[in-house]
Amino acid sequence: MSGFEIVLVIISLLLLLQVSHSSYLMLYTWSEAKRREQARAPQTFAPAQKSFTVLLPARNEEEVIQHTIEGVLEANYPLELMEVVVICRIDDKGTIEKVQEKIAELAPRGIQNVRLIVFQDTPINKPHGLNIGYKYTQNDVITIFDSEDQIHPDVFNVVNTVMINEGVKVVQSGVQLMNFDSNWFSALNVLEYFFWFKSRLHYHSDVGIIPLGGNTIFFTREILNIIGGWDEHCLTEDADIGIRLSIMGERIRVVYEDAYVTKEETPPSIGQFIKQRTRWNQGFLQVLGQGVYWQLPKLGQRLLAFYTLSSPILQSLNALYVPLALYTMFFTEMPPLVAMILWLPAYMLIGQYVINWVGLCDFVEAHNLKMPRLMWLRLLVSFYPFQVLLGISALRAVFRHLKKNNTWEKTKHVNAHRGSATGAKA
Amino acid sequence: MSTTLTSTFVGDQRVSVVWSNIALVALAIATLIVHSYNMFGFPLYLGDEGIYMSQAYAIAKMGQLTPYAYWYDHAPAGWILLAAWSMITGGFHTFEIAIDGGRSLMLLLHVISNVLLFRVVLRLTNNPFAAITAGLLYALSPLVIIYGRMVLLDNIMVFWALLATMLMLQNDGRLWPVFYSGVCLGLAVLTKESAILLFPAFFYAVWTQVAQHHLRFARAAWIFGTLATISLYFLYATLRKELLDLSFSSPLSGDSESVTLLGAMFWQMSRTGGAPWEPSSDFYQALTTNWLIRDPWLLGIGVTATLWNLIRGDHGRRFVALLSVCAILGVARGTEVLDFYIIPLLPFMALNAGLALADLVTLARAPALMPAFVVAAIAIGWFNLDGQREIFTLNLTTTQRQALAWVQDHVPADAQIVVDDDLWVNLRDGGPGKPDFLGTHSHWKVANDPAVYEDLFKEDWRNIDYLIMTPGLEQIFEQDEGKLTYEAYSRSTPINSFSVGDAAIEIRKVNHSGIAVNEIVRSSYASFRDRFIQDGQVRPVEGYTTAQDQATAMLMAVWMDDRDTFDDVWTWTRLNLQNDTRLLYHTNEPGVQARSATDADTDAALALLLAERRWNDASYGRAGVEMVQKIWEQSVVEINGAFYLAAGDWAVSDEQVIFAPATFAPYAYHFFAEVDPEHDWQNVLDTNYQLLADVTTDLLGERRSAGLPPAYVGINRADGALMPNPPAAPTHGNTFDETAAQVYWRVALDEQWHEEGRATSFLTASRFLRNEWEDKDELAAGYAHTGTPETKTESLVLYSAILPKFLVEEPQIAHELYATKLAAAFTRTASGNQWGSGTNIAEQRWAWLATGFYNGTLTYEWDNQ
């Protein structure tokens, strides 16, 4: 075997390992009956006891912010146990105006617990807003929602029950993108979330190292105080805080019940998607670079953290690999054994497609949606291009990280998911 | 699962676990013992076993899937496993015969298979007794033991299929066992494609055995596992551009240029064997003449149990019943059926038996019946095996081992040998201290693979040297007389055979010289030189150097282009055996009267003349000419104007000249005439040819003449009359002994070199020897002039000297003679290659001269002229 072939074989085997591990994680919840059970929400609710602080950091969200506030208030939870805080920067005139309008409208309805906090210092980013927000509030449990989130009315009951019954201090409830039919990549995006919250997160939880989500995440005030809030210089403050909590050994309960998920929308365009992904990838790289994760107690945890945080790099390799492998296979003479090894990651990608398709069937059934015709074909055709998209974002993140360009690129929201189907199978 | 039985064990949960483990270990040990006892001796090695070992060898040592072109007859997972096993167990020589190594893997897989079988029954019935009954029915069945020992893909496939079954039944709501079950089934298909027929049963299992919480994922995982694994085979073919070809003719027919996977698939599917209910069909024959005779119990109980489980089963039991049904259909669907196709049925028969019996016991509410069934299973096994004891006592494979050992000792390493595959690996790679016969070829390939019969052998049977015929091979060759294998076989002579009971192996030499003989000439010369020649002297084991030894050594050195040896031998001869008159003494034994021997002188002189030709050195020629002239002076006697040849200086007296036909070397006199024009060598030629004819046909004082030349005859110097049995001759003159026979070699050489018509007539004049050979397949070491044999012993020198006569007279007989008397006598020993015991120099010399003649090595012209 020539040197080039040896390199290709090694890369193929590494990728095979990575994709296999990824598939294993994707199927984690379904691999054993008891795992499904562990992830579920409680069937009956405890009486409302904990008080909640809902942080709504918003920037340029004038179109949707009023719906968001209304959505929170529609929760099946005693209003006196909830305080809602919208956090804006002083120069965000549009959003501030809308919020003040909403607060004014609520007053005659007897609702006093919605407030607006405005800050004028730097950095201009979400973690800074959160830190301010949580300092100027006082309820037991702090949670965050993004402006486009459509929360389930019972989500507070679920968290309340879980925190009382199980004594956990951090709860991550499920977030699900819903608009799988909007554009060519939305189905795969939806499925990403589906597998992440329904399965992969549970694996992380069992191992003891979780990168947390940016919303529908619930912290007790005391744990936030202990941990010192969010890192204001990080692009993915949620991942960072998750790792710090894991280092402390704090048990994080993940709840995924199809019925209770917080519904979100996919980015409306490729450009937006790439921006969002770049930010996430870059954030991971930042956290990776800080090296804090190395303080995790067990080697397995450290490896998993390292592996998760370096996924941007691996994703770039993935996207580059397939055309390279195809080219070498069809245009150069290669011993059949080597060629077969090069094909193995392709097998795993096909396997991932199959997993995605089955997941989509489950998803559609769980949320009582209708499966469009020939969806399997659309999924198949968009599969590799989606990988390319992820790869581009990853590469972009690597470059930006190397050039130390850390500004936030915000994603636009258009409420594509609101007004979608109502109930979901529990 | 039967709920009634679990209650029996609910209170004794720990006890049942302990019992289960004990039963399992006992079963494993029983399987191990019964399977392994005499497993290397019975049954006979099947050609198929050799094919798979040779393919495993190709993977491990040659870096390719098969030794010859891979034509996708089977997917390679089976012999890939064999290759891995061979490497783990330290190579192909850890066991004496390569197939034994494969059989040891079969043993391991068999024990594991039975363990899996046990676990499946235990899982479905919760009854260790039922499990052990099933296991015993399987372990003690003669069919299972006989076919399970053989290195066959079916046995490996069964292992994977049982593993897939167990994983599926014990998935307990976990996803990965379901996936692995699919992969195992895929591996079963990649081992032997007939595993595909198990799919309907597995579809049923995937439908019913998968838990609700992950229904879609588990089913998708199973399908993916199976398809992905199987697709590797198609991927491989595609990467080699051998997936598809537009012509679907059988790749074996040699019509299509390339092999293709799909082509092979279609060919396999087209092999029919007759509808299963037809008495003439393969299936019916195998069933009634073999399977039902060896073990009617397992088959009978198994089929009944299958029906029982189909009707009465829960999903798990019905799945197992369906597996059995699929396996039965696999065999009884009208395709070609070989005896060992029963293999996949047997474990499922046993499985179903165990399940049905457990069910029966529950139905009858009589738990005590189950241990009784265990005893019954043991009894059935005992009864069966007792009637087929040869499984444990008969060592059939010794014939194959003996044949291998003989070939390794007697056949030259360059030989092209056609074999059945069972000895392929061991011949190709002999291991430490044994030769590697790189010319070993599977007869299937010689008959059917163009790369072998066309490219390698040029469609000429003469390029094949040996055939090793195992039982049944003859019938296969006779099926198609157009094939190269049949052509070579029909022109071959058996030279040895080994047999035990009815099984016999025969080794045959093809009636042609070819590569093998050439190598014998080369290697035996090297051995002769290394063993007998020191500092130019040919030293016999006992006795003293003779002039004939030296002269022949000189000739051999010229023919083998070994100038150094030639110089050494000639120098020693010159210094030690020559007298002033420049002729060779007869021997260097001290105190013995020095005599010359005309044959030694003539050969030495000719050797010198040939040396000049070969190596372009005139000094040899000068010495040769000197000698020629002296021969004339000393050994040629004129009688009434004709020049007669004397046997030596001792053979000339005042009254007579003693003529020894063995010293008449017409092939040399043509050269002598050229270099010594002063003397009338042509007359010598004419006179003595006539004399030779005369002394052969003359009665010589006996009642009749068989047309055999005498050893010595006196010629009256006065009138040229014949004087039989001269007293001065060293032996009885009229006898045709090994010395007299040497004239045939000499005259035949003249015929070969100069196309001398008188040579031909002399050689073909008497059919006596030919008839003797035809009648008795052997010749005596000496005959009276009348033709009566004088001894019962044989002489290698005589055979060697006569061989050239037969080559001219009737080549077929020559080939037989060569094959049975010379080739068979050739042996490879630690000290070199030799004929017979190797101690008799005359034998070694003459056997070499005969083999060289047969091979065409003895020439007088070379390209450098």
Short mmCIF file of C-alpha atoms in Angstrom, two decimals, chain A residues 27-363:
data_model
loop_
_atom_site.label_atom_id
_atom_site.label_comp_id
_atom_site.label_asym_id
_atom_site.label_seq_id
_atom_site.Cartn_x
_atom_site.Cartn_y
_atom_site.Cartn_z
CA LEU A 27 -29.93 5.11 19.22
CA TYR A 28 -29.13 5.28 22.91
CA THR A 29 -32.63 5.89 24.15
CA TRP A 30 -34.08 3.14 22.03
CA SER A 31 -31.45 0.59 22.80
CA GLU A 32 -33.01 -0.54 26.04
CA ALA A 33 -36.51 -0.39 27.41
CA LYS A 34 -35.53 1.18 30.70
CA ARG A 35 -33.73 4.05 29.02
CA ARG A 36 -36.95 5.21 27.47
CA GLU A 37 -38.52 5.15 30.86
CA GLN A 38 -35.75 7.12 32.46
CA ALA A 39 -36.20 9.97 30.03
CA ARG A 40 -39.90 10.40 30.50
CA ALA A 41 -41.71 13.06 32.30
CA PRO A 42 -43.75 12.27 35.40
CA GLN A 43 -47.29 11.12 34.66
CA THR A 44 -48.89 13.04 37.49
CA PHE A 45 -47.93 16.44 38.76
CA ALA A 46 -47.11 17.52 42.28
CA PRO A 47 -48.83 20.57 43.64
CA ALA A 48 -47.13 23.80 42.56
CA GLN A 49 -44.44 24.63 45.04
CA LYS A 50 -41.35 26.08 43.40
CA SER A 51 -41.34 29.63 42.11
CA PHE A 52 -39.94 30.37 38.68
CA THR A 53 -38.02 33.21 37.13
CA VAL A 54 -38.40 33.25 33.36
CA LEU A 55 -35.58 35.11 31.62
CA LEU A 56 -36.32 36.27 28.10
CA PRO A 57 -33.16 37.79 26.66
CA ALA A 58 -34.22 39.56 23.50
CA ARG A 59 -32.51 41.56 20.79
CA ASN A 60 -34.32 42.88 17.73
CA GLU A 61 -37.27 40.68 18.45
CA GLU A 62 -40.00 43.29 18.03
CA GLU A 63 -42.06 40.99 15.77
CA VAL A 64 -42.36 38.06 18.09
CA ILE A 65 -41.69 39.26 21.66
CA GLN A 66 -45.28 39.94 22.53
CA HIS A 67 -46.33 36.43 21.49
CA THR A 68 -43.51 35.05 23.53
CA ILE A 69 -44.59 36.83 26.69
CA GLU A 70 -48.16 35.79 26.16
CA GLY A 71 -47.08 32.21 25.67
CA VAL A 72 -45.30 32.16 29.01
CA LEU A 73 -48.26 33.62 30.79
CA GLU A 74 -50.53 30.96 29.35
CA ALA A 75 -48.72 28.30 31.34
CA ASN A 76 -50.75 26.13 33.70
CA TYR A 77 -48.94 27.41 36.72
CA PRO A 78 -49.98 29.87 39.43
CA LEU A 79 -49.00 33.32 38.21
CA GLU A 80 -48.00 34.43 41.68
CA LEU A 81 -45.18 31.85 41.55
CA MET A 82 -43.82 33.22 38.30
CA GLU A 83 -41.87 36.32 37.40
CA VAL A 84 -41.11 37.06 33.77
CA VAL A 85 -38.19 39.31 32.87
CA VAL A 86 -37.35 40.56 29.40
CA ILE A 87 -33.73 41.71 29.07
CA CYS A 88 -32.81 44.21 26.38
CA ARG A 89 -29.97 46.52 25.54
CA ILE A 90 -30.57 50.20 25.61
CA ASP A 91 -30.11 50.69 21.88
CA ASP A 92 -32.72 48.08 20.96
CA LYS A 93 -35.53 50.60 20.69
CA GLY A 94 -37.92 48.43 18.74
CA THR A 95 -38.02 45.56 21.17
CA ILE A 96 -38.13 47.81 24.20
CA GLU A 97 -41.12 49.61 22.77
CA LYS A 98 -43.00 46.39 22.11
CA VAL A 99 -42.29 45.06 25.57
CA GLN A 100 -43.44 48.20 27.24
CA GLU A 101 -46.57 48.08 25.16
CA LYS A 102 -47.22 44.53 26.31
CA ILE A 103 -46.62 45.32 29.97
CA ALA A 104 -49.04 48.19 29.69
CA GLU A 105 -51.61 45.90 28.13
CA LEU A 106 -51.23 43.36 30.92
CA ALA A 107 -51.83 45.77 33.73
CA PRO A 108 -55.58 46.01 33.28
CA ARG A 109 -55.68 42.19 33.26
CA GLY A 110 -54.17 42.21 36.72
CA ILE A 111 -50.83 40.74 35.67
CA GLN A 112 -47.96 42.49 37.39
CA ASN A 113 -45.12 40.01 37.16
CA VAL A 114 -43.70 40.89 33.78
CA ARG A 115 -40.74 43.30 33.89
CA LEU A 116 -38.26 44.80 31.49
CA ILE A 117 -34.59 45.13 32.31
CA VAL A 118 -32.41 47.31 30.14
CA PHE A 119 -28.64 47.34 30.25
CA GLN A 120 -26.19 49.56 28.51
CA ASP A 121 -22.77 48.05 29.10
CA THR A 122 -20.81 45.54 27.10
CA PRO A 123 -20.55 42.82 26.05
CA ILE A 124 -23.62 42.91 23.86
CA ASN A 125 -24.52 39.26 24.07
CA LYS A 126 -26.90 36.76 25.58
CA PRO A 127 -24.83 35.54 28.54
CA HIS A 128 -24.33 39.10 29.71
CA GLY A 129 -28.06 39.67 29.52
CA LEU A 130 -28.71 36.46 31.47
CA ASN A 131 -26.28 37.36 34.19
CA ILE A 132 -27.97 40.71 34.67
CA GLY A 133 -31.37 39.16 34.51
CA TYR A 134 -30.79 36.55 37.16
CA LYS A 135 -29.18 39.00 39.54
CA TYR A 136 -32.16 41.30 39.50
CA THR A 137 -34.72 38.59 40.22
CA GLN A 138 -35.50 36.44 43.22
CA ASN A 139 -37.57 33.28 42.48
CA ASP A 140 -36.35 29.75 43.24
CA VAL A 141 -35.83 28.37 39.79
CA ILE A 142 -34.40 30.27 36.88
CA THR A 143 -35.16 29.35 33.34
CA ILE A 144 -34.45 30.80 29.95
CA PHE A 145 -36.57 30.88 26.84
CA ASP A 146 -35.66 32.24 23.46
CA SER A 147 -37.99 34.65 21.80
CA GLU A 148 -39.18 32.22 19.18
CA ASP A 149 -39.93 29.45 21.65
CA GLN A 150 -43.41 28.03 21.86
CA ILE A 151 -43.52 26.49 25.31
CA HIS A 152 -45.91 23.85 26.49
CA PRO A 153 -48.26 25.11 29.22
CA ASP A 154 -47.38 22.24 31.53
CA VAL A 155 -43.64 22.54 31.36
CA PHE A 156 -43.43 24.30 34.74
CA ASN A 157 -45.49 21.57 36.33
CA VAL A 158 -43.17 18.98 34.93
CA VAL A 159 -40.07 20.69 36.24
CA ASN A 160 -41.66 21.40 39.58
CA THR A 161 -42.60 17.75 40.00
CA VAL A 162 -39.23 16.49 38.91
CA MET A 163 -37.34 18.84 41.20
CA ILE A 164 -39.46 17.89 44.15
CA ASN A 165 -39.50 14.13 43.51
CA GLU A 166 -35.93 13.69 42.49
CA GLY A 167 -34.21 16.51 44.26
CA VAL A 168 -32.24 17.61 41.22
CA LYS A 169 -31.06 21.14 40.87
CA VAL A 170 -30.76 21.30 37.11
CA VAL A 171 -33.35 20.13 34.62
CA GLN A 172 -33.09 20.23 30.85
CA SER A 173 -36.41 19.76 29.17
CA GLY A 174 -36.79 18.94 25.51
CA VAL A 175 -36.57 21.44 22.70
CA GLN A 176 -37.86 20.42 19.32
CA LEU A 177 -37.80 22.06 15.94
CA MET A 178 -41.11 21.46 14.30
CA ASN A 179 -41.08 22.73 10.76
CA PHE A 180 -39.58 19.77 9.03
CA ASP A 181 -41.19 20.61 5.73
CA SER A 182 -40.19 24.26 5.28
CA ASN A 183 -37.16 23.88 3.10
CA TRP A 184 -34.80 21.27 1.85
CA PHE A 185 -32.71 21.01 4.98
CA SER A 186 -35.32 21.59 7.64
CA ALA A 187 -36.21 17.92 8.06
CA LEU A 188 -32.64 17.01 8.87
CA ASN A 189 -32.33 19.97 11.17
CA VAL A 190 -35.48 18.90 12.99
CA LEU A 191 -34.12 15.39 13.28
CA GLU A 192 -30.89 16.70 14.71
CA TYR A 193 -32.77 18.20 17.59
CA PHE A 194 -34.96 15.16 17.87
CA PHE A 195 -32.03 12.83 18.34
CA TRP A 196 -30.10 15.24 20.47
CA PHE A 197 -32.75 15.80 23.06
CA LYS A 198 -34.40 12.44 22.91
CA SER A 199 -31.31 10.29 22.94
CA ARG A 200 -27.82 11.77 22.86
CA LEU A 201 -28.32 14.03 25.80
CA HIS A 202 -29.29 11.05 27.92
CA TYR A 203 -26.05 9.33 27.06
CA HIS A 204 -24.19 12.43 28.11
CA SER A 205 -26.20 12.55 31.28
CA ASP A 206 -25.40 8.93 32.09
CA VAL A 207 -21.72 9.49 31.49
CA GLY A 208 -21.83 12.71 33.46
CA ILE A 209 -20.80 15.39 31.01
CA ILE A 210 -23.50 17.44 29.32
CA PRO A 211 -23.31 20.46 27.08
CA LEU A 212 -26.60 22.09 27.95
CA GLY A 213 -29.11 23.73 25.67
CA GLY A 214 -29.64 27.42 25.54
CA ASN A 215 -33.25 27.35 26.58
CA THR A 216 -35.83 25.34 28.47
CA ILE A 217 -33.09 24.81 30.93
CA PHE A 218 -33.95 25.17 34.59
CA PHE A 219 -31.47 26.01 37.37
CA THR A 220 -32.11 26.49 41.04
CA ARG A 221 -30.95 29.89 42.16
CA GLU A 222 -28.51 28.45 44.64
CA ILE A 223 -26.72 26.37 42.05
CA LEU A 224 -26.40 29.40 39.79
CA ASN A 225 -24.96 31.34 42.65
CA ILE A 226 -22.47 28.62 43.36
CA ILE A 227 -21.40 28.37 39.77
CA GLY A 228 -21.24 32.12 39.31
CA GLY A 229 -23.61 32.54 36.41
CA TRP A 230 -22.71 32.44 32.73
CA ASP A 231 -19.43 33.09 30.93
CA GLU A 232 -19.95 36.37 29.13
CA HIS A 233 -17.10 35.88 26.70
CA CYS A 234 -18.29 32.58 25.34
CA LEU A 235 -20.33 32.07 22.21
CA THR A 236 -21.99 28.99 23.60
CA GLU A 237 -22.54 29.90 27.18
CA ASP A 238 -24.91 26.97 27.57
CA ALA A 239 -22.28 24.38 26.73
CA ASP A 240 -19.82 26.06 29.00
CA ILE A 241 -22.13 26.14 31.98
CA GLY A 242 -23.03 22.52 31.35
CA ILE A 243 -19.42 21.49 31.58
CA ARG A 244 -18.79 23.47 34.71
CA LEU A 245 -21.79 21.86 36.33
CA SER A 246 -20.59 18.44 35.24
CA ILE A 247 -17.21 19.08 36.77
CA MET A 248 -18.94 19.79 40.01
CA GLY A 249 -20.57 16.41 39.66
CA GLU A 250 -24.01 17.95 39.68
CA ARG A 251 -26.64 15.59 38.37
CA ILE A 252 -28.53 17.01 35.46
CA ARG A 253 -31.93 15.55 34.76
CA VAL A 254 -32.95 15.42 31.14
CA VAL A 255 -36.64 15.24 30.41
CA TYR A 256 -37.94 14.46 26.96
CA GLU A 257 -41.60 13.93 26.49
CA ASP A 258 -42.88 14.53 22.99
CA ALA A 259 -45.88 16.28 24.43
CA TYR A 260 -44.02 18.77 26.59
CA VAL A 261 -41.29 19.90 24.26
CA THR A 262 -40.58 23.53 23.67
CA LYS A 263 -41.18 24.16 20.01
CA GLU A 264 -38.79 26.16 17.91
CA GLU A 265 -38.20 26.83 14.29
CA THR A 266 -35.36 26.08 11.96
CA PRO A 267 -33.38 29.00 10.55
CA PRO A 268 -35.24 30.18 7.46
CA SER A 269 -32.35 30.21 5.03
CA ILE A 270 -29.05 28.54 4.42
CA GLY A 271 -27.20 31.71 5.29
CA GLN A 272 -28.93 31.93 8.63
CA PHE A 273 -28.37 28.27 9.29
CA ILE A 274 -24.68 28.55 8.60
CA LYS A 275 -24.38 31.58 10.85
CA GLN A 276 -26.12 29.78 13.66
CA ARG A 277 -23.99 26.72 13.25
CA THR A 278 -20.81 28.65 12.98
CA ARG A 279 -21.58 30.28 16.27
CA TRP A 280 -22.26 26.99 17.97
CA ASN A 281 -19.19 25.35 16.51
CA GLN A 282 -17.02 28.26 17.40
CA GLY A 283 -18.39 28.23 20.88
CA PHE A 284 -17.48 24.60 21.23
CA LEU A 285 -13.99 25.31 20.04
CA GLN A 286 -13.75 28.14 22.54
CA VAL A 287 -14.74 25.88 25.37
CA LEU A 288 -12.39 23.25 24.07
CA GLY A 289 -9.59 25.76 23.96
CA GLN A 290 -10.19 26.89 27.52
CA GLY A 291 -9.44 23.39 28.67
CA VAL A 292 -11.73 23.61 31.67
CA TYR A 293 -13.23 20.26 30.78
CA TRP A 294 -9.99 18.57 31.70
CA GLN A 295 -10.99 18.96 35.30
CA LEU A 296 -13.69 16.36 34.94
CA PRO A 297 -13.09 13.53 37.42
CA LYS A 298 -13.17 10.47 35.14
CA LEU A 299 -11.10 9.81 32.05
CA GLY A 300 -14.16 8.65 30.15
CA GLN A 301 -15.84 11.95 30.84
CA ARG A 302 -12.84 13.90 29.71
CA LEU A 303 -12.64 11.92 26.50
CA LEU A 304 -16.31 12.37 25.80
CA ALA A 305 -16.05 16.09 26.48
CA PHE A 306 -13.02 16.38 24.25
CA TYR A 307 -14.75 14.43 21.53
CA THR A 308 -17.98 16.42 21.75
CA LEU A 309 -16.27 19.76 21.81
CA SER A 310 -14.04 18.93 18.90
CA SER A 311 -16.95 17.79 16.75
CA PRO A 312 -16.62 20.90 14.54
CA ILE A 313 -13.26 19.67 13.38
CA LEU A 314 -14.56 16.16 12.79
CA GLN A 315 -17.53 17.48 10.87
CA SER A 316 -15.26 19.37 8.50
CA LEU A 317 -13.35 16.17 7.85
CA ASN A 318 -16.56 14.29 7.23
CA ALA A 319 -17.70 16.63 4.52
CA LEU A 320 -14.32 16.67 2.81
CA TYR A 321 -13.90 12.94 3.05
CA VAL A 322 -16.70 11.66 0.87
CA PRO A 323 -15.78 13.37 -2.41
CA LEU A 324 -12.13 12.58 -1.83
CA ALA A 325 -12.88 8.92 -1.23
CA LEU A 326 -15.18 8.69 -4.23
CA TYR A 327 -12.60 10.32 -6.44
CA THR A 328 -9.83 7.98 -5.37
CA MET A 329 -12.07 4.98 -5.74
CA PHE A 330 -13.24 5.66 -9.23
CA PHE A 331 -10.32 7.43 -10.76
CA THR A 332 -7.34 5.67 -9.33
CA GLU A 333 -6.36 2.01 -9.17
CA MET A 334 -6.72 0.73 -5.70
CA PRO A 335 -6.48 -2.74 -4.21
CA PRO A 336 -10.03 -3.94 -3.49
CA LEU A 337 -9.34 -4.36 0.21
CA VAL A 338 -8.28 -0.73 0.58
CA ALA A 339 -11.25 0.43 -1.47
CA MET A 340 -13.59 -1.54 0.75
CA ILE A 341 -12.18 0.05 3.86
CA LEU A 342 -12.71 3.45 2.28
CA TRP A 343 -16.33 2.51 1.74
CA LEU A 344 -17.02 1.69 5.37
CA PRO A 345 -17.74 5.24 6.52
CA ALA A 346 -20.12 5.45 3.56
CA TYR A 347 -21.96 2.45 4.98
CA MET A 348 -22.24 4.20 8.30
CA LEU A 349 -23.56 7.31 6.61
CA ILE A 350 -26.21 5.18 4.93
CA GLY A 351 -26.93 3.77 8.35
CA GLN A 352 -27.32 7.29 9.67
CA TYR A 353 -29.75 8.05 6.90
CA VAL A 354 -31.78 4.99 7.88
CA ILE A 355 -31.74 6.08 11.52
CA ASN A 356 -32.82 9.56 10.50
CA TRP A 357 -35.66 8.23 8.39
CA VAL A 358 -36.96 5.96 11.14
CA GLY A 359 -36.64 8.88 13.56
CA LEU A 360 -38.71 11.03 11.26
CA CYS A 361 -41.42 8.37 11.18
CA ASP A 362 -41.45 8.29 14.96
CA PHE A 363 -41.46 12.07 15.14
#
